[in-house]
CSV table of C-alpha atoms in Angstrom, one decimal:
chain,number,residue,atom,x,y,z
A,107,UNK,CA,7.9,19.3,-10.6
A,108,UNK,CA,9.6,22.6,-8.9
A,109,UNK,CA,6.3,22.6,-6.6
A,110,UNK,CA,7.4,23.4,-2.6
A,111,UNK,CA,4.8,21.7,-2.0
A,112,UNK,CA,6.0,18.0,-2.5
A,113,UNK,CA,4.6,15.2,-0.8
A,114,UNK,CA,6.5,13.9,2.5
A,115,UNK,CA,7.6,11.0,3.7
A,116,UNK,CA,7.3,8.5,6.6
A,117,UNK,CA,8.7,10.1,9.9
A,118,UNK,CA,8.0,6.9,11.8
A,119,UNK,CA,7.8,3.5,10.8
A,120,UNK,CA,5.2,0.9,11.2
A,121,UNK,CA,5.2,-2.0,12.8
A,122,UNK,CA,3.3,-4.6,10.8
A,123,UNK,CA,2.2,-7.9,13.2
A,124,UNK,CA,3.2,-10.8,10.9
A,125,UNK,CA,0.3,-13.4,10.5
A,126,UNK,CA,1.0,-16.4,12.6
A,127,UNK,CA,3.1,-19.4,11.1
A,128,UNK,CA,1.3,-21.9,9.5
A,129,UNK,CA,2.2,-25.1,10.8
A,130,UNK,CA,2.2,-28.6,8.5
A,131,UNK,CA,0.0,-31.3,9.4
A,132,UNK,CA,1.3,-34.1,11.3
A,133,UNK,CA,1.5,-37.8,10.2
A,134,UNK,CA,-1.7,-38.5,13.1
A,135,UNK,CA,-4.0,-35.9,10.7
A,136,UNK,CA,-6.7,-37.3,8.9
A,137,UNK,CA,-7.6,-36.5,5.4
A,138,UNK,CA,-10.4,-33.9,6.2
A,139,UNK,CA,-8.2,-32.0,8.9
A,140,UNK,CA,-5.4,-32.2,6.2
A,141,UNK,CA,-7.3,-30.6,3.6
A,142,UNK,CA,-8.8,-27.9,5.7
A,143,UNK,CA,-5.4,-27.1,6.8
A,144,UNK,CA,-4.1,-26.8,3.1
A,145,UNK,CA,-7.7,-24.0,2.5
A,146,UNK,CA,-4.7,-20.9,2.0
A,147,UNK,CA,-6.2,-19.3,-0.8
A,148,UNK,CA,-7.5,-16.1,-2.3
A,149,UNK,CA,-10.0,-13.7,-0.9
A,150,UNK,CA,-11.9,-14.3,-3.9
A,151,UNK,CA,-12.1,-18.1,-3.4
A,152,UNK,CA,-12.8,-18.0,0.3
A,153,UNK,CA,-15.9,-15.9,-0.7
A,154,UNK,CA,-17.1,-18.1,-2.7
A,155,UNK,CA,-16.6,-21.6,-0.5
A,156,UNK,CA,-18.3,-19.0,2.4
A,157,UNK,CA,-21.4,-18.6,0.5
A,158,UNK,CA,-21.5,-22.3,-0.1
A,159,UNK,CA,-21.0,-22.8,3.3
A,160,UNK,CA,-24.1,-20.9,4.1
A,161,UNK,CA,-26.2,-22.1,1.3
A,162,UNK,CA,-25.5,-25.7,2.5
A,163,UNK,CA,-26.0,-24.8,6.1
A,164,UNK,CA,-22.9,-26.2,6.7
A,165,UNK,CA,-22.3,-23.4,9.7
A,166,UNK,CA,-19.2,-25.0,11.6
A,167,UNK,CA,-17.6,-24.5,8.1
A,168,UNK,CA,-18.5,-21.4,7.5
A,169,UNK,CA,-17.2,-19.9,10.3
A,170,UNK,CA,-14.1,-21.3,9.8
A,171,UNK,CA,-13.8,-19.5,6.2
A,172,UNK,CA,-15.0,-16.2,7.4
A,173,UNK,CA,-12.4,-16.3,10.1
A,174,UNK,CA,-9.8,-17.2,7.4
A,175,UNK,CA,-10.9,-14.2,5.5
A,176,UNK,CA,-10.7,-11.7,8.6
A,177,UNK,CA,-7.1,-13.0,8.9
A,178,UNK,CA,-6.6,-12.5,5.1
A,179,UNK,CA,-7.4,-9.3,5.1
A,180,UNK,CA,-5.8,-8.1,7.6
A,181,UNK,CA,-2.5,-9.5,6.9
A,182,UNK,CA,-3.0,-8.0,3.3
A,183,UNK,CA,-4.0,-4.7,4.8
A,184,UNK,CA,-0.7,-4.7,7.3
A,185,UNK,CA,1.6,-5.9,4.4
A,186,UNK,CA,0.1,-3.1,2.0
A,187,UNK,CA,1.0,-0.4,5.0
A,188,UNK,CA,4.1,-1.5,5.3
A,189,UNK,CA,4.9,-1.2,1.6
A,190,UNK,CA,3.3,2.2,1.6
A,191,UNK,CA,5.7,3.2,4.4
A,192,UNK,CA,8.6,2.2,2.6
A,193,UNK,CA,7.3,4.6,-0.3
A,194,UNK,CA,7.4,6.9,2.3
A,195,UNK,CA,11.0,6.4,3.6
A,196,UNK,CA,12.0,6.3,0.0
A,197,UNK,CA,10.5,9.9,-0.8
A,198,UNK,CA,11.5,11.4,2.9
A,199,UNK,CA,15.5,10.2,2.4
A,200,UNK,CA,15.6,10.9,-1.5
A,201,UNK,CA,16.9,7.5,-1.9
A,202,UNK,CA,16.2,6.4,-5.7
A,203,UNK,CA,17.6,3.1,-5.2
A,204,UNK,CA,14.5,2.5,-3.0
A,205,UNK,CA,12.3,4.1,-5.2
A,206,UNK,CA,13.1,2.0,-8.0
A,207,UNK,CA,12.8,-0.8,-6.5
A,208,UNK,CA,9.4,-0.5,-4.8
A,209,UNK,CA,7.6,0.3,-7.9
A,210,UNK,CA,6.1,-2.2,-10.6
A,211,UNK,CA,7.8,-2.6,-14.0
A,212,UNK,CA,5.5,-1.7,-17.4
A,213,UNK,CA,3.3,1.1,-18.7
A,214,UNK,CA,0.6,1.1,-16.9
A,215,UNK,CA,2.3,2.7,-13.8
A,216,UNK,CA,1.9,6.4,-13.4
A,217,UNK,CA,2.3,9.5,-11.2
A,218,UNK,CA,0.9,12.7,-10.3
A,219,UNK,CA,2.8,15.1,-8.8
A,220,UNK,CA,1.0,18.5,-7.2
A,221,UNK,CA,0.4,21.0,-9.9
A,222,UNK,CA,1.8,18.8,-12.6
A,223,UNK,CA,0.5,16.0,-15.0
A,224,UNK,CA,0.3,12.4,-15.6
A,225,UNK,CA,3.5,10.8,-16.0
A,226,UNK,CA,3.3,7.5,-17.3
A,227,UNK,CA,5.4,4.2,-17.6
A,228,UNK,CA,8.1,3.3,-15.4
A,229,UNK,CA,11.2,5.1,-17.0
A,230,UNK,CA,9.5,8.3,-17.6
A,231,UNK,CA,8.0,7.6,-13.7
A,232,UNK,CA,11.3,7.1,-12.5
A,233,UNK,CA,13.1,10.2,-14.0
A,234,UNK,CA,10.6,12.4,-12.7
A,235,UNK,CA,11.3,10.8,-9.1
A,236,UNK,CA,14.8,11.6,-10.1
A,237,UNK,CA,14.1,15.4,-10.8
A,238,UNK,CA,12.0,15.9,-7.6
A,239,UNK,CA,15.3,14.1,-5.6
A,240,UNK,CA,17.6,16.8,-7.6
A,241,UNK,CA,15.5,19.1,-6.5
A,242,UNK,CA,16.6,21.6,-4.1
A,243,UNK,CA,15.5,20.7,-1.0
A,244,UNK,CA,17.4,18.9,1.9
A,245,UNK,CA,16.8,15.5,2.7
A,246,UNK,CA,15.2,14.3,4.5
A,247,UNK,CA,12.1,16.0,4.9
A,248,UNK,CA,9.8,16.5,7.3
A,249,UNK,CA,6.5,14.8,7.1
A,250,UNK,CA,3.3,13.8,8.8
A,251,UNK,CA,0.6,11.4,7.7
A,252,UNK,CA,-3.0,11.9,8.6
A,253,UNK,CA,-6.5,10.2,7.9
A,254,UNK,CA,-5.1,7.1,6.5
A,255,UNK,CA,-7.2,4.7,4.9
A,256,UNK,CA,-6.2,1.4,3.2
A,257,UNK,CA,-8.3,-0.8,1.0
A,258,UNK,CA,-7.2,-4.1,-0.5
A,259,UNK,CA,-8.8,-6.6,-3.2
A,260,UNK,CA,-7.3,-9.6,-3.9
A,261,UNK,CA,-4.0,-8.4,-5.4
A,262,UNK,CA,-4.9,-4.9,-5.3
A,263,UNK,CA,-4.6,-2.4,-3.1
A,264,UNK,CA,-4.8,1.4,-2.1
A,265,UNK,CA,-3.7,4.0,0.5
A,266,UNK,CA,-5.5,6.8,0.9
A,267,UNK,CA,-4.0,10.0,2.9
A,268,UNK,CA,-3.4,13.4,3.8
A,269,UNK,CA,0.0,14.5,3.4
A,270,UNK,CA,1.8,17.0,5.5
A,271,UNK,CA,5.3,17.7,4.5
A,272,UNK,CA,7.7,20.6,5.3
A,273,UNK,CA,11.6,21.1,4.0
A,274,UNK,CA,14.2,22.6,5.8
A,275,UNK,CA,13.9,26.3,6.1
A,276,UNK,CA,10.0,26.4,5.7
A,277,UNK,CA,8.1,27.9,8.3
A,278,UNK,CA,4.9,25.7,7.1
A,279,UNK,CA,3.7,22.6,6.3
A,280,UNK,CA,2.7,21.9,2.3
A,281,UNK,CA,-0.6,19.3,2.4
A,282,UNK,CA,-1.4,17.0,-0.5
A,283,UNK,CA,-4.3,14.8,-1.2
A,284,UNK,CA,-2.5,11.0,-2.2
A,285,UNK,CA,-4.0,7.9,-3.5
A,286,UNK,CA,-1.3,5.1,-3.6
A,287,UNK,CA,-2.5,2.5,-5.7
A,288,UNK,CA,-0.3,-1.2,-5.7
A,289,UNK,CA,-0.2,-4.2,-7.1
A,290,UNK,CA,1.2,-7.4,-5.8
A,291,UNK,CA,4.2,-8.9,-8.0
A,292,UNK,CA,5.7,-12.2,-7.1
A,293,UNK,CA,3.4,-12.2,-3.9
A,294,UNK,CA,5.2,-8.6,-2.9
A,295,UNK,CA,3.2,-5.1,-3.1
A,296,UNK,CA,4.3,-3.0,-5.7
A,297,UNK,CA,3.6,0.7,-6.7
A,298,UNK,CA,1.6,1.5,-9.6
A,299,UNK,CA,0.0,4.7,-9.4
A,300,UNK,CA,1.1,7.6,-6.9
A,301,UNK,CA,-1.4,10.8,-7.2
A,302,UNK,CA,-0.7,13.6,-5.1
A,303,UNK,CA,-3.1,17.0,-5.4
A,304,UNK,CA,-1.8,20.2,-3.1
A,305,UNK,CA,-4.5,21.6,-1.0
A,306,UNK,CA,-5.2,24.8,-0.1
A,307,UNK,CA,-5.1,25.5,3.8
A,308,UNK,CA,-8.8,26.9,3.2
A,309,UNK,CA,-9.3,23.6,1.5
């Protein structure tokens, strides 16, 4: 946990394109228009109603539901980025308040920090967060995100990344390998598993 090489935290924030509003029906809709309207559900379920689409030929259909899908899953990719950020900004400011709040509740959460092992359930996962803040380092920290990827299925989701991260006084940059694994609580992404592995530069 005394590592220098700590992961970093979001220097700039991200600016997630909210999914257009959905509007209600009016009174002048007719049934079928009303109930295509009311077609806001899972990934999992517009899969399935896409392949029936397709079995049943029914093509005007189907590109509706695989247009509602694209839109799904990129509103769940930008809403899984900005939670990630604010993981990020949470670790960059040492603000615990921030981290406690982002992550999920239970046991099954964990973390990894570099050179260290797995820390599991969310008290023990919040002390350590605790000991890295205590840490002696100034806050915040100097960071840099590269090669982000982000993956989501249905209410789970994971981020990818290469982090960069330097404290005051350093004369170079510590790099980690992350996987940020959430899970979505009360329709909001929560953190579950944080993995961090320190690289070698020859690495």
């Amino acid at each position: 946990m005394t590592s220098t090489h700590l992961h970093p935290k979001a220097c700039t924030r991200l600016h997630v394109k909210s999914g257009e509003a959905e509007g209600s029906p009016n009174a002048d809709t007719d049934t079928e228009t009303t109930e295509a309207a009311h077609v806001v559900v899972d990934e999992e379920t517009l899969r399935h109603d896409l392949e029936t689409a397709i079995e049943e030929e029914d093509y005007a259909q189907a590109a509706r539901l695989r247009d509602e899908l694209r839109h799904l899953r990129e509103d769940g990719r930008s809403s899984l980025l900005a939670a990630n950020a604010r993981f990020y900004d949470a670790f960059r400011d040492g603000d615990l308040a921030a981290m406690h709040a982002l992550w999920a509740k239970g046991e099954h959460v964990y973390v990894v920090h570099p050179s260290a092992g797995r820390i599991a359930g969310y008290d023990t996962v919040m002390r350590s967060w605790e000991m890295v803040c205590d840490a002696d380092y100034e806050f915040p920290l100097r960071f840099d995100l590269q090669d982000v990827e982000v993956h989501v299925r249905g209410d789970l989701g994971y981020v990818t990344c290469l982090e960069m991260v330097k404290t005051r006084g350093s004369g170079s940059w510590g790099k980690q390998i992350a996987t940020n694994v959430f899970e979505k609580v009360g329709g909001e992404w929560r953190m579950c598993i944080h993995h961090a592995s320190h690289l070698d530069d020859d690495e």
